[in-house]
């Protein structure tokens, strides 16, 4: 058996300008994929493009709001004309609004904030899946990876109820789509990272992250590359028998 066959596919990674998404984009490129680096933050995308100019032929940046159906359509069209049919989708973009570095208690949460988090974290991935499905169905091959969270396993402690609900919802989306899409050669999986050092995790006081690290069996917080390695495997040719799964990547802080 050949290990790690080259992943000569077109991939979309959302929220890929920084944090975990950027590491995922680089992991997929290292495996041979051509990647649409999609993000709402145009300045962060410019930084990504500058930092990785040596890989220029392997990715393209696109300013996209994952909550917008029109943006998804534009992104998919651009992906197809740049790199061919879409074979891999990593739904990674998410928001986790805080107030003064702390979660907003459920009883004080406004409807607008609830709606915004649902739109980006849960509806966005659903629209994304609908957008790329025809390419994967026609090819008889596809890999969809939804970025959930340990919050879906334990309930959200640091993040708000809206965030926890969306990350749990992604597990339902993952399992149901695994049933529907399996017959087309499309796998659908979720990754549930623990605490990973990214701008999102840096949004809380340092003490919170220190306490978190003290409870992790491997003795440290995660790095974006720890998550990206798991996504890379799930997106690979070799992972075709893994579907509907949630892979916990958390240093042992939650063991299902
Ligand atoms: N960092 C952690 O500790 C942690 C833990 C568990 C799960 N996660 C999940 O991992 C994923 C990445 O998290 P991160 O820590 O890298 O976060 P991050 O905030 O560093 O990165 C998220 C990216 O998503 C982009 N984004 C936000 N709204 C968007 C929208 N509407 N459309 C397109 N892009 C948008 C942001 O601009 C940003 O580049 C998220 O799904 C998050 O919930 C993170």
XYZ file of C-alpha atoms and ligand atoms in Angstrom:
300
model
C 0.000 0.000 0.000
C 1.199 3.493 -0.840
C 1.088 5.810 2.120
C -0.189 9.356 1.742
C -1.152 9.436 -1.905
C -0.920 12.999 -3.295
C -4.173 14.862 -2.784
C -4.588 16.335 -6.255
C -7.901 18.022 -5.549
C -9.389 21.465 -5.305
C -10.155 22.380 -1.695
C -12.057 25.188 -0.023
C -11.059 26.144 3.522
C -13.131 28.846 5.218
C -11.774 31.144 7.903
C -8.374 30.311 6.434
C -6.602 33.663 6.687
C -5.296 32.882 10.176
C -5.449 30.551 13.162
C -6.453 26.932 12.606
C -7.803 27.600 9.094
C -4.444 28.875 7.821
C -2.705 25.804 9.226
C -5.318 23.588 7.535
C -4.804 25.342 4.200
C -1.027 24.815 4.454
C -1.474 21.164 5.479
C -3.691 20.491 2.443
C -1.238 22.283 0.140
C 1.590 20.149 1.557
C -0.473 17.085 0.632
C -0.810 18.285 -2.970
C -4.180 20.057 -2.919
C -4.884 23.449 -4.489
C -6.689 25.558 -1.945
C -9.174 28.415 -1.956
C -8.231 30.382 1.161
C -11.595 31.959 2.033
C -12.082 34.524 4.775
C -14.107 37.625 5.559
C -10.978 39.545 6.650
C -9.368 40.982 3.522
C -6.314 42.356 5.364
C -5.581 39.002 6.969
C -5.887 37.400 3.528
C -3.322 39.845 2.158
C -0.977 38.893 4.997
C -1.503 35.180 4.250
C -0.734 35.756 0.565
C 2.446 37.724 1.424
C 3.634 35.208 4.016
C 3.193 32.288 1.626
C 4.168 33.867 -1.686
C 6.458 30.868 -2.299
C 3.328 28.670 -2.582
C 1.478 31.131 -4.857
C 0.483 28.567 -7.515
C -1.159 26.338 -4.920
C -3.710 28.707 -3.423
C -5.959 31.622 -4.149
C -7.435 34.030 -1.608
C -11.110 35.026 -1.671
C -12.979 37.506 0.487
C -16.112 35.645 1.545
C -18.784 35.899 4.214
C -19.830 32.295 4.832
C -23.255 33.473 5.961
C -23.968 34.701 2.414
C -25.337 32.324 -0.244
C -24.168 34.711 -2.982
C -20.629 34.688 -1.594
C -20.594 30.874 -1.584
C -21.683 30.837 -5.230
C -18.964 33.299 -6.195
C -16.358 31.340 -4.207
C -17.307 28.041 -5.860
C -17.229 29.565 -9.344
C -13.789 31.033 -8.670
C -12.552 27.720 -7.245
C -13.729 25.744 -10.281
C -12.209 28.116 -12.812
C -8.892 28.288 -10.912
C -8.457 24.683 -9.814
C -11.259 22.502 -11.244
C -14.136 20.686 -9.512
C -14.262 21.058 -5.737
C -13.263 17.855 -3.952
C -12.654 19.025 -0.385
C -14.562 21.418 1.859
C -13.341 22.389 5.312
C -15.978 24.403 7.164
C -13.695 26.141 9.635
C -14.850 29.774 9.902
C -16.607 30.661 13.128
C -17.141 33.494 15.566
C -17.312 33.448 19.349
C -18.354 36.897 20.575
C -17.221 37.871 24.082
C -17.817 40.878 26.315
C -14.648 42.150 28.056
C -13.015 38.793 27.354
C -15.819 36.801 28.974
C -18.813 34.966 27.565
C -22.170 36.734 27.572
C -24.531 34.842 29.919
C -27.515 33.298 28.142
C -30.021 35.446 30.030
C -28.303 38.614 28.773
C -27.754 37.561 25.180
C -29.492 39.656 22.543
C -31.355 38.050 19.651
C -29.115 39.770 17.070
C -25.980 38.201 18.588
C -27.607 34.757 18.727
C -28.702 35.036 15.076
C -25.261 36.212 13.918
C -23.467 33.261 15.523
C -25.970 30.744 14.157
C -25.622 32.271 10.663
C -21.817 32.072 10.539
C -21.118 28.911 12.536
C -23.966 26.630 11.452
C -25.964 27.979 8.502
C -22.709 28.912 6.716
C -21.402 25.328 6.706
C -24.802 24.059 5.523
C -24.873 26.484 2.576
C -21.273 25.526 1.818
C -22.145 21.851 1.686
C -25.091 22.528 -0.631
C -22.842 24.602 -2.892
C -20.078 22.022 -3.352
C -22.187 18.843 -3.313
C -22.820 18.683 -7.114
C -19.051 18.658 -7.832
C -18.443 15.833 -5.364
C -21.469 13.816 -6.499
C -20.427 14.056 -10.149
C -16.848 13.016 -9.298
C -18.008 10.175 -7.015
C -15.509 11.473 -4.443
C -15.574 14.131 -1.739
C -14.279 15.041 1.695
C -16.173 17.389 4.000
C -14.705 18.312 7.381
C -16.656 20.430 9.854
C -14.724 22.233 12.577
C -16.626 21.575 15.769
C -15.180 22.009 19.258
C -14.698 20.359 22.602
C -17.583 22.669 23.552
C -19.833 20.230 21.667
C -18.700 17.421 23.987
C -18.787 19.145 27.341
C -20.978 22.206 26.846
C -19.312 25.558 26.266
C -17.489 26.861 29.327
C -15.391 29.717 27.966
C -17.654 30.501 24.984
C -21.327 31.477 25.003
C -24.415 29.315 24.576
C -24.783 30.327 20.922
C -21.294 29.010 20.172
C -21.889 25.778 22.076
C -25.154 25.179 20.257
C -23.602 25.685 16.818
C -20.672 23.396 17.539
C -23.060 20.687 18.744
C -25.276 21.320 15.717
C -22.311 20.655 13.446
C -22.089 17.125 14.846
C -25.719 16.542 13.835
C -25.017 17.980 10.402
C -21.947 15.743 10.081
C -23.719 12.502 11.003
C -26.836 13.137 8.941
C -24.855 14.122 5.855
C -22.593 11.096 6.302
C -25.724 8.961 5.829
C -26.946 10.953 2.828
C -23.623 11.383 1.040
C -21.933 8.035 1.738
C -23.415 6.404 -1.358
C -21.766 9.091 -3.519
C -18.253 8.437 -2.224
C -18.350 11.532 -0.041
C -17.215 11.340 3.576
C -18.357 13.866 6.182
C -16.494 14.165 9.468
C -16.016 16.598 12.327
C -12.979 17.609 14.345
C -13.462 18.708 17.942
C -10.353 20.636 19.011
C -9.644 21.447 22.626
C -8.028 24.761 23.508
C -5.823 25.831 20.570
C -3.625 28.939 20.684
C -5.094 31.219 18.008
C -6.485 34.773 17.967
C -9.853 33.291 19.057
C -8.303 31.647 22.135
C -6.287 34.799 22.871
C -9.573 36.688 23.332
C -9.780 35.618 26.995
C -7.476 36.539 29.920
C -4.144 34.673 30.030
C -5.097 33.151 33.381
C -8.005 31.275 31.761
C -5.640 29.659 29.250
C -3.111 28.877 32.020
C -5.751 27.103 34.094
C -6.903 25.229 31.009
C -3.359 24.024 30.204
C -2.901 22.765 33.774
C -5.792 20.302 33.255
C -4.545 18.849 29.965
C -2.812 15.442 30.188
C -0.198 16.370 27.541
C 0.580 19.489 29.595
C 0.115 22.198 26.999
C -2.460 24.002 24.914
C -2.788 22.949 21.301
C -1.226 24.601 18.277
C -3.105 25.125 14.987
C -0.925 22.441 13.375
C -2.225 19.860 15.908
C -5.705 20.350 14.453
C -4.545 20.680 10.845
C -2.853 17.268 10.946
C -6.189 15.625 11.810
C -8.015 17.501 9.042
C -5.270 16.502 6.612
C -5.874 12.830 7.367
C -9.682 13.143 7.106
C -9.297 14.864 3.715
C -6.892 12.245 2.403
C -7.487 9.468 -0.096
C -6.717 6.939 2.659
C -9.550 8.112 4.943
C -12.369 6.824 2.731
C -13.729 4.434 5.384
C -14.012 7.141 8.054
C -17.313 8.991 7.942
C -19.785 10.438 10.409
C -16.970 10.526 12.961
C -15.958 13.216 15.412
C -12.230 13.228 16.058
C -11.285 14.713 19.436
C -7.951 16.543 19.250
C -7.539 18.040 22.688
C -4.406 16.700 24.397
C -6.578 14.344 26.440
C -8.655 17.026 28.165
C -11.836 15.232 27.106
C -11.902 11.488 26.443
C -15.151 10.334 24.903
N -8.945 28.160 19.071
C -9.570 27.259 19.789
O -9.262 27.055 20.966
C -10.681 26.439 19.185
C -11.177 25.365 19.938
C -12.193 24.588 19.404
C -12.692 24.879 18.141
N -12.198 25.921 17.432
C -12.772 26.164 16.111
O -11.757 26.193 15.139
C -12.121 27.090 14.092
C -11.033 28.115 13.877
O -10.846 28.804 15.086
P -9.612 29.773 15.345
O -9.277 29.632 16.775
O -8.571 29.578 14.305
O -10.367 31.161 15.171
P -9.867 32.548 14.606
O -10.802 33.573 15.142
O -8.405 32.700 14.854
O -10.095 32.351 13.054
C -11.389 32.319 12.505
C -11.313 32.879 11.103
O -12.643 32.899 10.584
C -12.843 34.117 9.898
N -14.261 34.439 9.844
C -15.045 34.900 10.849
N -16.291 35.131 10.404
C -16.289 34.787 9.082
C -17.292 34.799 8.076
N -18.535 35.234 8.317
N -16.962 34.378 6.834
C -15.696 33.971 6.557
N -14.711 33.949 7.471
C -15.003 34.350 8.727
C -12.029 35.138 10.705
O -11.751 36.299 9.951
C -10.796 34.325 11.082
O -9.771 34.448 10.111
C -13.467 27.674 14.495
O -14.505 26.927 13.911
C -13.478 27.486 16.001
O -14.785 27.442 16.501
C -11.201 26.707 17.921
